[in-house]
Amino acid sequence: MAATSTKAEPAPLAPPPRRRGRAFQRVLRAVPVPLAVLLTIVVLIGLFWALLVPPWQAPDESDHFAYAQSLAERLALPGSPHRSTFSSDQLLADQIVGADSLALRANQLRPNWSSRASAQYRAAAGRGLSRSDGGGPNPESYDPPLFYLYTDVAYWATYGGDTVDRYYAMRIWGIGLLALTVVGTWLLIGELLGRRRVPQLTGAAVVGLLPGETFISTSVNPDALMIPLWTLALWLGARVIKRAGRPRDMVLLVAVTAAAVLTQPISYALVPATLLALILGLVNCRREGRPLRIGPAALAGVACAAPVIAWIATRAHGNPALAQIGAAPGQRPRPFSVRGFLSYVWQFYLPRLPWMARERVTPGLSVYNVWVREGWGTFGWLDVAMPSWVYTVVGSFTAIIAVVGGAIVSTFRGGLRWQLVGFFGLALAALLLGLHVTEYRSLINHQGPFLQGRYLLPMVGLFGLAVALVLGRLPRRWQGPACATLVPAMLLLQVLALATVARTYYT
Amino acid sequence: MIVFAAVAVAGVGALLAAAAADQRWTAFSADVPPSQPVTALSPGQQFCQGPLKAIVGFGSVRAWVSPNAPPGAALQLRVRSLSGATIASGRIPAGYGHFFDPTFNLGVPVRGSRRVYVCLRSAGPEPVTLLGANRRLAFLFLRRQPQSLLSLLPTVFKRAALFRPGWVGPWTFWLLLIGLIAAFVLGGIAVAQAASSDASDRAGPSAP
């Protein structure tokens, strides 16, 4: 009834402030209490991470900061061969803190602990060194600019401060992305399992409290934006398929996919799954309704493809749009062979067979070292690790979820469920294929291993869904206790991870 | 709630016990990575670096060395005052291999806030390469007695507050630590709310 009476009234051009305030209150009231509490926890822990990690001690963070600074100060992408990579402003902070020396040597060195040096830095930074003389060759210049534009909002907001002020503001700003990943996971589980708060809370908590995820989301790194965008794309794709291609969902899915592509080139791997979701959404809707749905989706596709094409076009004569892998100096690259690639993939996931040539020269099984250890969390420049038994425990948990989840999926009946499995499977397979091809190319060019656990984090929402699915199949009387075990266990893991970082850098 | 409280209390207790048992030796570092050769010490030759400020007191020093032809020569490390007087010294015997990180245990501890030189002398017979970067040697200074991670918490937060935004101080990390403890309480509330919501939904539309 209320909706009818609202429609009858003439719509005002701009709602008065009080009504806008009420709408905001309605949105707040619509947030389920468990989700609101979980978000509070995640924000709190995110703030701890953002402030605890020493300056530029996340992978490639100096280069990402230099990119963001170039964009913020010069409104120009980095890569000019006539400029230096880092600004004088960034170099001063880097040198005094000892950030460059500390990178990859966290177990041998410590950051500068001198309060006198800290005061000296403040005085030197106050003299106004140039912030705009960077923007030179940057190994990250193939990255599209969307994340950097996002993080530059924090840069500009703290423009009056020194480098350290601006850098930490950017890290804190990343907490919003972490919260978005949690919300995306909550919505994804809710879409597929229905309004079931215990599985939703458990799945979203596992994602939001995963130490590797909190570490990356609160560092200056485009992965921080790519993870929530992929999570939202998984949710929207599931919605498009399940709700038979509602125009708004399709438009949002296309927009989120385009945003992911404009964040990290590996997100091109999301495009096939998005196209599949759109096709399945249209297939699932009534035939007579299809023309009405194709129009908005096509329009959105064109509108969202435009910036992507524009980005690729700008790269045509300058920096590449993808990570370039050339041969190592003085080394002759091996040719790409399908047989060699399959052998490499085998060795990544399974022990090498006697007749196979060694493809990845790292100790142990790569699937464990890269996807499990680094995915759950190794910090700093991947040189700060939690005790080994922790990875054994979380690796066992991951394996149980994967096996039981796979067994549950194998019992699925009905086309819609398999459509969803196909959509998620295609997204995962395309991401893995893209990553493995890139690493194999790196290996045959003698550039060494390329993969890091964080590259799998875009699929973290799917892991949360798998946890919720497994928990949701437990007898009802066990679901509460299982949730009451997993949530504090994830909090304890966070404490352990933070303590690991603290003991490495500050003792 | 009982399960949640049991897991949380047992876990926090275990972490506190581990932090109390985790003995930390590092006092401070020279902030120089052992990434490249700095100089080769011939028998009887000495290389000094400084002045360095001892941020806190220390009882041993770790260096990074590599003999040109193993086995490596015996080495002596001396800590000297600005006037050149020897404050403390330690030595390691000959017989080590390539890329070795010996710890020199000093005869007497060096107290904090002193400005000192650190000198290395080789007893021969083969030259030894000292490692560092940018013509500076890499040193890690270790405490005389280890301290537990738990007891070092105030120091950790004091150090973590350096090179941070102006509004951040050690108090910020204490507050965040309190927040972390509160997160367990909040987690309990979230679980209870979720379980209660699901129970209401199962009870049917008449349920509140």
mmCIF file with all atom_site columns, C-alpha atoms in Angstrom, chain A residues 33-34 37 41 44-45 47-48 51-55 96-97 101 105 108-115 117-118 121-122 164-165 168 172 195-199 201 476 481 483-485 487-488 491-492 495-496 498 502-503 506-507, chain B residues 3-4 7-8 11-12 15 22 24 26-29 31-35 55 64 115 140 149 152 156-157 159-160 162-168 172-173 176-177 179-180 183-184 186-187 189-191 193-195 197-198 201-202:
data_model
loop_
_atom_site.group_PDB
_atom_site.id
_atom_site.type_symbol
_atom_site.label_atom_id
_atom_site.label_alt_id
_atom_site.label_comp_id
_atom_site.label_asym_id
_atom_site.label_entity_id
_atom_site.label_seq_id
_atom_site.pdbx_PDB_ins_code
_atom_site.Cartn_x
_atom_site.Cartn_y
_atom_site.Cartn_z
_atom_site.occupancy
_atom_site.B_iso_or_equiv
_atom_site.pdbx_formal_charge
_atom_site.auth_seq_id
_atom_site.auth_comp_id
_atom_site.auth_asym_id
_atom_site.auth_atom_id
_atom_site.pdbx_PDB_model_num
ATOM 1   C CA . VAL A 1 33  ? 23.011 -7.262  12.631 1.00 0.00 ? 33  VAL A CA 1
ATOM 2   C CA . PRO A 1 34  ? 25.513 -10.150 12.184 1.00 0.00 ? 34  PRO A CA 1
ATOM 3   C CA . VAL A 1 37  ? 28.999 -6.587  13.601 1.00 0.00 ? 37  VAL A CA 1
ATOM 4   C CA . ILE A 1 41  ? 35.368 -6.311  13.366 1.00 0.00 ? 41  ILE A CA 1
ATOM 5   C CA . LEU A 1 44  ? 38.988 -2.666  13.261 1.00 0.00 ? 44  LEU A CA 1
ATOM 6   C CA . ILE A 1 45  ? 41.395 -5.402  12.232 1.00 0.00 ? 45  ILE A CA 1
ATOM 7   C CA . LEU A 1 47  ? 43.049 -0.560  10.691 1.00 0.00 ? 47  LEU A CA 1
ATOM 8   C CA . PHE A 1 48  ? 45.510 -2.586  12.776 1.00 0.00 ? 48  PHE A CA 1
ATOM 9   C CA . LEU A 1 51  ? 49.118 0.916   10.589 1.00 0.00 ? 51  LEU A CA 1
ATOM 10  C CA . LEU A 1 52  ? 51.273 -1.990  11.788 1.00 0.00 ? 52  LEU A CA 1
ATOM 11  C CA . VAL A 1 53  ? 53.070 -2.912  8.573  1.00 0.00 ? 53  VAL A CA 1
ATOM 12  C CA . PRO A 1 54  ? 56.172 -0.722  8.052  1.00 0.00 ? 54  PRO A CA 1
ATOM 13  C CA . PRO A 1 55  ? 56.240 1.616   5.054  1.00 0.00 ? 55  PRO A CA 1
ATOM 14  C CA . ILE A 1 96  ? 65.318 7.185   6.027  1.00 0.00 ? 96  ILE A CA 1
ATOM 15  C CA . VAL A 1 97  ? 62.985 4.302   6.873  1.00 0.00 ? 97  VAL A CA 1
ATOM 16  C CA . SER A 1 101 ? 66.913 -2.436  2.087  1.00 0.00 ? 101 SER A CA 1
ATOM 17  C CA . ARG A 1 105 ? 65.275 -9.160  4.102  1.00 0.00 ? 105 ARG A CA 1
ATOM 18  C CA . GLN A 1 108 ? 67.993 -10.071 8.601  1.00 0.00 ? 108 GLN A CA 1
ATOM 19  C CA . LEU A 1 109 ? 67.229 -6.376  9.030  1.00 0.00 ? 109 LEU A CA 1
ATOM 20  C CA . ARG A 1 110 ? 64.865 -4.177  10.948 1.00 0.00 ? 110 ARG A CA 1
ATOM 21  C CA . PRO A 1 111 ? 63.167 -0.920  9.941  1.00 0.00 ? 111 PRO A CA 1
ATOM 22  C CA . ASN A 1 112 ? 64.622 2.272   11.346 1.00 0.00 ? 112 ASN A CA 1
ATOM 23  C CA . TRP A 1 113 ? 63.631 2.374   15.034 1.00 0.00 ? 113 TRP A CA 1
ATOM 24  C CA . SER A 1 114 ? 65.266 5.689   15.817 1.00 0.00 ? 114 SER A CA 1
ATOM 25  C CA . SER A 1 115 ? 62.843 8.324   17.104 1.00 0.00 ? 115 SER A CA 1
ATOM 26  C CA . ALA A 1 117 ? 65.557 9.762   12.655 1.00 0.00 ? 117 ALA A CA 1
ATOM 27  C CA . SER A 1 118 ? 61.776 9.938   12.621 1.00 0.00 ? 118 SER A CA 1
ATOM 28  C CA . TYR A 1 121 ? 62.490 12.929  8.559  1.00 0.00 ? 121 TYR A CA 1
ATOM 29  C CA . ARG A 1 122 ? 59.573 15.162  9.576  1.00 0.00 ? 122 ARG A CA 1
ATOM 30  C CA . VAL A 1 164 ? 54.178 8.994   5.283  1.00 0.00 ? 164 VAL A CA 1
ATOM 31  C CA . ASP A 1 165 ? 50.837 10.731  6.044  1.00 0.00 ? 165 ASP A CA 1
ATOM 32  C CA . TYR A 1 168 ? 49.140 5.544   5.393  1.00 0.00 ? 168 TYR A CA 1
ATOM 33  C CA . ILE A 1 172 ? 43.566 3.008   5.564  1.00 0.00 ? 172 ILE A CA 1
ATOM 34  C CA . ARG A 1 195 ? 18.452 -15.990 4.021  1.00 0.00 ? 195 ARG A CA 1
ATOM 35  C CA . ARG A 1 196 ? 20.503 -18.238 6.309  1.00 0.00 ? 196 ARG A CA 1
ATOM 36  C CA . ARG A 1 197 ? 22.491 -16.053 8.663  1.00 0.00 ? 197 ARG A CA 1
ATOM 37  C CA . VAL A 1 198 ? 24.733 -18.723 10.210 1.00 0.00 ? 198 VAL A CA 1
ATOM 38  C CA . PRO A 1 199 ? 26.202 -19.962 6.899  1.00 0.00 ? 199 PRO A CA 1
ATOM 39  C CA . LEU A 1 201 ? 28.209 -15.158 8.704  1.00 0.00 ? 201 LEU A CA 1
ATOM 40  C CA . ARG A 1 476 ? 20.986 -27.993 12.087 1.00 0.00 ? 476 ARG A CA 1
ATOM 41  C CA . PRO A 1 481 ? 28.582 -24.701 17.108 1.00 0.00 ? 481 PRO A CA 1
ATOM 42  C CA . CYS A 1 483 ? 30.057 -21.258 13.232 1.00 0.00 ? 483 CYS A CA 1
ATOM 43  C CA . ALA A 1 484 ? 30.944 -20.587 16.881 1.00 0.00 ? 484 ALA A CA 1
ATOM 44  C CA . THR A 1 485 ? 34.198 -22.496 16.316 1.00 0.00 ? 485 THR A CA 1
ATOM 45  C CA . VAL A 1 487 ? 34.588 -17.348 13.755 1.00 0.00 ? 487 VAL A CA 1
ATOM 46  C CA . PRO A 1 488 ? 36.830 -17.223 16.866 1.00 0.00 ? 488 PRO A CA 1
ATOM 47  C CA . LEU A 1 491 ? 40.003 -14.132 14.907 1.00 0.00 ? 491 LEU A CA 1
ATOM 48  C CA . LEU A 1 492 ? 42.776 -16.119 16.588 1.00 0.00 ? 492 LEU A CA 1
ATOM 49  C CA . VAL A 1 495 ? 45.975 -12.257 16.194 1.00 0.00 ? 495 VAL A CA 1
ATOM 50  C CA . LEU A 1 496 ? 48.669 -14.771 15.298 1.00 0.00 ? 496 LEU A CA 1
ATOM 51  C CA . LEU A 1 498 ? 49.514 -9.625  13.482 1.00 0.00 ? 498 LEU A CA 1
ATOM 52  C CA . ALA A 1 502 ? 55.035 -7.338  14.983 1.00 0.00 ? 502 ALA A CA 1
ATOM 53  C CA . ARG A 1 503 ? 57.743 -9.771  16.153 1.00 0.00 ? 503 ARG A CA 1
ATOM 54  C CA . TYR A 1 506 ? 59.738 -4.605  15.840 1.00 0.00 ? 506 TYR A CA 1
ATOM 55  C CA . THR A 1 507 ? 61.683 -7.080  18.029 1.00 0.00 ? 507 THR A CA 1
ATOM 56  C CA . VAL B 2 3   ? 31.456 -23.133 22.227 1.00 0.00 ? 3   VAL B CA 1
ATOM 57  C CA . PHE B 2 4   ? 32.482 -19.652 21.087 1.00 0.00 ? 4   PHE B CA 1
ATOM 58  C CA . VAL B 2 7   ? 37.392 -21.632 21.647 1.00 0.00 ? 7   VAL B CA 1
ATOM 59  C CA . ALA B 2 8   ? 38.165 -17.946 22.205 1.00 0.00 ? 8   ALA B CA 1
ATOM 60  C CA . GLY B 2 11  ? 42.932 -19.815 21.887 1.00 0.00 ? 11  GLY B CA 1
ATOM 61  C CA . VAL B 2 12  ? 43.765 -16.479 23.508 1.00 0.00 ? 12  VAL B CA 1
ATOM 62  C CA . LEU B 2 15  ? 48.574 -17.316 22.209 1.00 0.00 ? 15  LEU B CA 1
ATOM 63  C CA . ASP B 2 22  ? 58.800 -16.530 22.547 1.00 0.00 ? 22  ASP B CA 1
ATOM 64  C CA . ARG B 2 24  ? 63.492 -12.397 21.219 1.00 0.00 ? 24  ARG B CA 1
ATOM 65  C CA . THR B 2 26  ? 67.339 -8.681  18.425 1.00 0.00 ? 26  THR B CA 1
ATOM 66  C CA . ALA B 2 27  ? 68.297 -5.320  19.909 1.00 0.00 ? 27  ALA B CA 1
ATOM 67  C CA . PHE B 2 28  ? 68.581 -3.313  16.667 1.00 0.00 ? 28  PHE B CA 1
ATOM 68  C CA . SER B 2 29  ? 70.183 -3.491  13.238 1.00 0.00 ? 29  SER B CA 1
ATOM 69  C CA . ASP B 2 31  ? 69.880 -1.222  8.505  1.00 0.00 ? 31  ASP B CA 1
ATOM 70  C CA . VAL B 2 32  ? 72.327 -2.420  5.878  1.00 0.00 ? 32  VAL B CA 1
ATOM 71  C CA . PRO B 2 33  ? 71.470 -5.568  3.916  1.00 0.00 ? 33  PRO B CA 1
ATOM 72  C CA . PRO B 2 34  ? 74.200 -8.233  3.506  1.00 0.00 ? 34  PRO B CA 1
ATOM 73  C CA . SER B 2 35  ? 73.655 -8.126  -0.247 1.00 0.00 ? 35  SER B CA 1
ATOM 74  C CA . ILE B 2 55  ? 69.552 2.326   20.267 1.00 0.00 ? 55  ILE B CA 1
ATOM 75  C CA . TRP B 2 64  ? 77.883 -11.607 7.392  1.00 0.00 ? 64  TRP B CA 1
ATOM 76  C CA . ARG B 2 115 ? 77.864 6.049   20.003 1.00 0.00 ? 115 ARG B CA 1
ATOM 77  C CA . LEU B 2 140 ? 72.598 -7.174  13.664 1.00 0.00 ? 140 LEU B CA 1
ATOM 78  C CA . LEU B 2 149 ? 57.526 -11.052 22.952 1.00 0.00 ? 149 LEU B CA 1
ATOM 79  C CA . LEU B 2 152 ? 58.343 -6.369  24.609 1.00 0.00 ? 152 LEU B CA 1
ATOM 80  C CA . VAL B 2 156 ? 56.865 -2.961  19.862 1.00 0.00 ? 156 VAL B CA 1
ATOM 81  C CA . PHE B 2 157 ? 54.149 -0.300  19.909 1.00 0.00 ? 157 PHE B CA 1
ATOM 82  C CA . ARG B 2 159 ? 58.694 1.350   17.472 1.00 0.00 ? 159 ARG B CA 1
ATOM 83  C CA . ALA B 2 160 ? 55.608 0.762   15.340 1.00 0.00 ? 160 ALA B CA 1
ATOM 84  C CA . LEU B 2 162 ? 57.604 5.762   14.260 1.00 0.00 ? 162 LEU B CA 1
ATOM 85  C CA . PHE B 2 163 ? 57.296 6.882   10.621 1.00 0.00 ? 163 PHE B CA 1
ATOM 86  C CA . ARG B 2 164 ? 53.527 6.934   10.902 1.00 0.00 ? 164 ARG B CA 1
ATOM 87  C CA . PRO B 2 165 ? 50.992 9.742   10.403 1.00 0.00 ? 165 PRO B CA 1
ATOM 88  C CA . GLY B 2 166 ? 51.254 12.538  12.955 1.00 0.00 ? 166 GLY B CA 1
ATOM 89  C CA . TRP B 2 167 ? 48.144 11.442  14.847 1.00 0.00 ? 167 TRP B CA 1
ATOM 90  C CA . VAL B 2 168 ? 49.521 7.932   15.472 1.00 0.00 ? 168 VAL B CA 1
ATOM 91  C CA . THR B 2 172 ? 46.964 4.038   18.942 1.00 0.00 ? 172 THR B CA 1
ATOM 92  C CA . PHE B 2 173 ? 48.267 0.479   19.020 1.00 0.00 ? 173 PHE B CA 1
ATOM 93  C CA . LEU B 2 176 ? 43.754 -1.227  18.615 1.00 0.00 ? 176 LEU B CA 1
ATOM 94  C CA . LEU B 2 177 ? 44.822 -4.065  20.904 1.00 0.00 ? 177 LEU B CA 1
ATOM 95  C CA . GLY B 2 179 ? 39.742 -3.308  19.944 1.00 0.00 ? 179 GLY B CA 1
ATOM 96  C CA . LEU B 2 180 ? 41.156 -6.698  18.999 1.00 0.00 ? 180 LEU B CA 1
ATOM 97  C CA . ALA B 2 183 ? 36.470 -8.166  18.449 1.00 0.00 ? 183 ALA B CA 1
ATOM 98  C CA . PHE B 2 184 ? 36.092 -11.505 20.235 1.00 0.00 ? 184 PHE B CA 1
ATOM 99  C CA . LEU B 2 186 ? 31.644 -8.705  19.002 1.00 0.00 ? 186 LEU B CA 1
ATOM 100 C CA . GLY B 2 187 ? 32.224 -12.004 17.206 1.00 0.00 ? 187 GLY B CA 1
ATOM 101 C CA . ILE B 2 189 ? 27.415 -11.256 19.492 1.00 0.00 ? 189 ILE B CA 1
ATOM 102 C CA . ALA B 2 190 ? 27.417 -11.794 15.705 1.00 0.00 ? 190 ALA B CA 1
ATOM 103 C CA . VAL B 2 191 ? 27.240 -15.580 16.072 1.00 0.00 ? 191 VAL B CA 1
ATOM 104 C CA . GLN B 2 193 ? 22.472 -12.930 16.469 1.00 0.00 ? 193 GLN B CA 1
ATOM 105 C CA . ALA B 2 194 ? 22.899 -15.123 13.392 1.00 0.00 ? 194 ALA B CA 1
ATOM 106 C CA . ALA B 2 195 ? 21.803 -18.265 15.240 1.00 0.00 ? 195 ALA B CA 1
ATOM 107 C CA . SER B 2 197 ? 17.807 -15.057 13.342 1.00 0.00 ? 197 SER B CA 1
ATOM 108 C CA . ASP B 2 198 ? 17.960 -18.492 11.717 1.00 0.00 ? 198 ASP B CA 1
ATOM 109 C CA . ASP B 2 201 ? 13.123 -17.956 10.397 1.00 0.00 ? 201 ASP B CA 1
ATOM 110 C CA . ARG B 2 202 ? 12.735 -21.683 10.991 1.00 0.00 ? 202 ARG B CA 1
#
